PDB file of C-alpha atoms in Angstrom:
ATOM      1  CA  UNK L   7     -18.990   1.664  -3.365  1.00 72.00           C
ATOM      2  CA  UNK L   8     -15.154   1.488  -3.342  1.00 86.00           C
ATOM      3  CA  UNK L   9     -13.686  -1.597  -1.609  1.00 93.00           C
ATOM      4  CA  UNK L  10     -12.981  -1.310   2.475  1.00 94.00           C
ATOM      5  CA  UNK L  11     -10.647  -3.307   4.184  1.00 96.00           C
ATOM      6  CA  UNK L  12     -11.126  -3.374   7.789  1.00 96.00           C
ATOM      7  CA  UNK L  13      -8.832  -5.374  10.539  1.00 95.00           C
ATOM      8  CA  UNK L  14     -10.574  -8.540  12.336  1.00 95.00           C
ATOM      9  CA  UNK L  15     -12.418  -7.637  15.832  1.00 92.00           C
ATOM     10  CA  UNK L  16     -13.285  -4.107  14.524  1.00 91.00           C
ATOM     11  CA  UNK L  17     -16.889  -3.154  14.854  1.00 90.00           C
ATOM     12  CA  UNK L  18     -19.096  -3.816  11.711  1.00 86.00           C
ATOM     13  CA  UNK L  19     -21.730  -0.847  10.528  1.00 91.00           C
ATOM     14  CA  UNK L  20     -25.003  -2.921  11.646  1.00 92.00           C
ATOM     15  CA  UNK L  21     -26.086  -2.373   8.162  1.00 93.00           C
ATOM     16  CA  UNK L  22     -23.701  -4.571   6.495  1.00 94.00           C
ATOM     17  CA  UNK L  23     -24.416  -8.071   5.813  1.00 94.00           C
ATOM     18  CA  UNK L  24     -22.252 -10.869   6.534  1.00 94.00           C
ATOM     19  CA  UNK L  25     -21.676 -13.041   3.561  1.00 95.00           C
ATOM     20  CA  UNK L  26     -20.756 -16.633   3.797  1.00 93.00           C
ATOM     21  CA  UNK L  27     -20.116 -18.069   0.632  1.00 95.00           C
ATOM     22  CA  UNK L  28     -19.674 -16.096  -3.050  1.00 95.00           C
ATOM     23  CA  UNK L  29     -22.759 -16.963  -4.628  1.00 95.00           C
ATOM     24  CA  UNK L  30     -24.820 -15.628  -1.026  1.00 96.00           C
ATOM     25  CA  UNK L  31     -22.550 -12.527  -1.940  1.00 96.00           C
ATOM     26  CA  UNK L  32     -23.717 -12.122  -5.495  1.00 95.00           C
ATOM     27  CA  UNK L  33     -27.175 -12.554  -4.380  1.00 96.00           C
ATOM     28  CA  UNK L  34     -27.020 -10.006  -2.258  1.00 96.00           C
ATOM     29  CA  UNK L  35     -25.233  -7.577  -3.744  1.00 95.00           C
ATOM     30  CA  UNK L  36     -27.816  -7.983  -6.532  1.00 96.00           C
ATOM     31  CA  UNK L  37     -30.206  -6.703  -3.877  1.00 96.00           C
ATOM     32  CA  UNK L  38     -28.791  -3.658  -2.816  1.00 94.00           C
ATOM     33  CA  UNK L  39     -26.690  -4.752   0.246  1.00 95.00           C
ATOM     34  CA  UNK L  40     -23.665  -3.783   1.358  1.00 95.00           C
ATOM     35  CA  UNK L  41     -21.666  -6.884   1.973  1.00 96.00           C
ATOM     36  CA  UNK L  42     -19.203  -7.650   4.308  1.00 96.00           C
ATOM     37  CA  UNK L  43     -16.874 -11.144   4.786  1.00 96.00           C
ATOM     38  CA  UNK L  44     -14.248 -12.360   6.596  1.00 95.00           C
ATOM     39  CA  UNK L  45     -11.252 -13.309   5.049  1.00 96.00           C
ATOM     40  CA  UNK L  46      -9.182 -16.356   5.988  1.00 95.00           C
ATOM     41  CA  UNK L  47      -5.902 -16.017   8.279  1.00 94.00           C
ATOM     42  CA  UNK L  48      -3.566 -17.752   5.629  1.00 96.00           C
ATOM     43  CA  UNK L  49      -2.180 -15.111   3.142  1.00 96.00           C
ATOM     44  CA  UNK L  50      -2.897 -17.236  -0.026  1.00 96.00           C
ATOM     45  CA  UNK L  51      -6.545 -18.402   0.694  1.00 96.00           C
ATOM     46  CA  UNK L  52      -7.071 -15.179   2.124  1.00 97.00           C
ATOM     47  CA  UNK L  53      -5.739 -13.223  -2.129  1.00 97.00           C
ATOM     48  CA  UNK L  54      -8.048 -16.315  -3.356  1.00 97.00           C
ATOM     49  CA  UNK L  55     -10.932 -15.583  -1.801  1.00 97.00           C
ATOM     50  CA  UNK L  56     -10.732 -11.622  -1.665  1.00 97.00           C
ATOM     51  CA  UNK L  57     -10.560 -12.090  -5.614  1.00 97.00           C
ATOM     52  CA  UNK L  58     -13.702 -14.148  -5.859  1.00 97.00           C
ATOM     53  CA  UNK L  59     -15.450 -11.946  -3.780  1.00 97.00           C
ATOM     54  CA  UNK L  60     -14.858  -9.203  -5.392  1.00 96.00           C
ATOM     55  CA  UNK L  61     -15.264 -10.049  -8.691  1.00 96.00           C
ATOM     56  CA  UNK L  62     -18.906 -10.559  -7.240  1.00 95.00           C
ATOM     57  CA  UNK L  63     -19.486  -7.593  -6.023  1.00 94.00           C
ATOM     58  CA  UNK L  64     -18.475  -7.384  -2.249  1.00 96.00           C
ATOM     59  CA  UNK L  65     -17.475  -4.385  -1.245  1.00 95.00           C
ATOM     60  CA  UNK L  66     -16.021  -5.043   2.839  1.00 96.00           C
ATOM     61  CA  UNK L  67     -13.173  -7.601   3.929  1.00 97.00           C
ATOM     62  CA  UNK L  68     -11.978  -8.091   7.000  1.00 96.00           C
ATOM     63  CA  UNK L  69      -8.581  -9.465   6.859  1.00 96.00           C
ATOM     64  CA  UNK L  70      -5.100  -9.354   8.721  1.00 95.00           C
ATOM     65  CA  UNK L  71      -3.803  -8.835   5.201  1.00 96.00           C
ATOM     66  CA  UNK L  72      -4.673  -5.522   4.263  1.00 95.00           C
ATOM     67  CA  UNK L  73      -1.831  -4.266   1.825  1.00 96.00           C
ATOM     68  CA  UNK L  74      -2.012  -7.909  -0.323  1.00 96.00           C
ATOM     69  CA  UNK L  75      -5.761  -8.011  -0.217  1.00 97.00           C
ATOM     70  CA  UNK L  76      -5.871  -4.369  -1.666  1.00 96.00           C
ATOM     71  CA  UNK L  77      -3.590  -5.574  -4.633  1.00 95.00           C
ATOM     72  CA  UNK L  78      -5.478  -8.691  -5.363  1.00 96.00           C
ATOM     73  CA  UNK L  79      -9.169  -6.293  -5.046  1.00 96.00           C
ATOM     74  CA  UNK L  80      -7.017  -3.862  -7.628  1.00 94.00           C
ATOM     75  CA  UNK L  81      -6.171  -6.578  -9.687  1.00 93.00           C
ATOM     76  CA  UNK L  82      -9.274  -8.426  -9.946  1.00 94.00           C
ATOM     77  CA  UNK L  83     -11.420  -4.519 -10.333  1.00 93.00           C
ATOM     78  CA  UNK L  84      -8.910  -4.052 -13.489  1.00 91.00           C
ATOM     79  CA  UNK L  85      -9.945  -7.536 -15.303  1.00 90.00           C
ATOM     80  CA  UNK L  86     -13.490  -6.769 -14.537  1.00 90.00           C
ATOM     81  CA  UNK L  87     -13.419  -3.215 -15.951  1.00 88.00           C
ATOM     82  CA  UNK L  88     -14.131  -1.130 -12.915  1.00 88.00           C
ATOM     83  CA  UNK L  89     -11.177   0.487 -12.708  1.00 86.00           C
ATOM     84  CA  UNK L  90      -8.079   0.872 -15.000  1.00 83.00           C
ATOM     85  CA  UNK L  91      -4.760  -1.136 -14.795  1.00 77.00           C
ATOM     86  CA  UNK L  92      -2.263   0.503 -12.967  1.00 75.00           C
ATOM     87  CA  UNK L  93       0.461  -0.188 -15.576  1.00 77.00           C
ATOM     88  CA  UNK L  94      -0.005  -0.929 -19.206  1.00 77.00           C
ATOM     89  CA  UNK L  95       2.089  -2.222 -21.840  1.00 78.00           C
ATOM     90  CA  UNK L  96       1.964  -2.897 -25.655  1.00 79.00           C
ATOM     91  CA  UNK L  97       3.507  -6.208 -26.574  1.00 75.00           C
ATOM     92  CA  UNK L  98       5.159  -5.543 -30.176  1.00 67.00           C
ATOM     93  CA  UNK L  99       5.911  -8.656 -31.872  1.00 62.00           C
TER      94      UNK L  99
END
């Protein structure tokens, strides 16, 4: 399932599951779940977090920070091989 970024006080599919910390996330992700978590309010927490939860698997934030959450979730799908860098570059010496 392709990331979703939602804004905060929109209604939740009942079928997601709320996760509260990144190893709950992992675990449930590793049982099928879709997973859903709330990011912080701060912008920098907020990139910290998405990236961790991501790189675990989550697939739904809820942030006010939707256009710098979907660069870190880009940039952190790209080091874990799910999708390919937007821009590459070969470093000649």
């Amino acid at each position: 399932m392709q990331p979703t970024l939602v804004a905060p006080g929109t209604r939740v599919d009942p079928s997601w599951t709320l996760a509260g910390s990144p190893a709950e996330a992992a675990r449930l992700v590793a049982t099928g779940a879709v997973v859903v978590v709330e990011l912080p309010a701060d912008l920098d927490p907020a990139l910290a977090a998405a990236a961790v939860y991501r790189w675990h698997g989550t697939q739904i934030f809820i942030t006010h920070h939707h256009d710098e959450v979907r660069q870190a979730i880009d940039m952190t799908d790209s080091l874990a091989g799910r999708r390919p860098p937007a821009l590459t570059r070969r470093g000649l010496a």
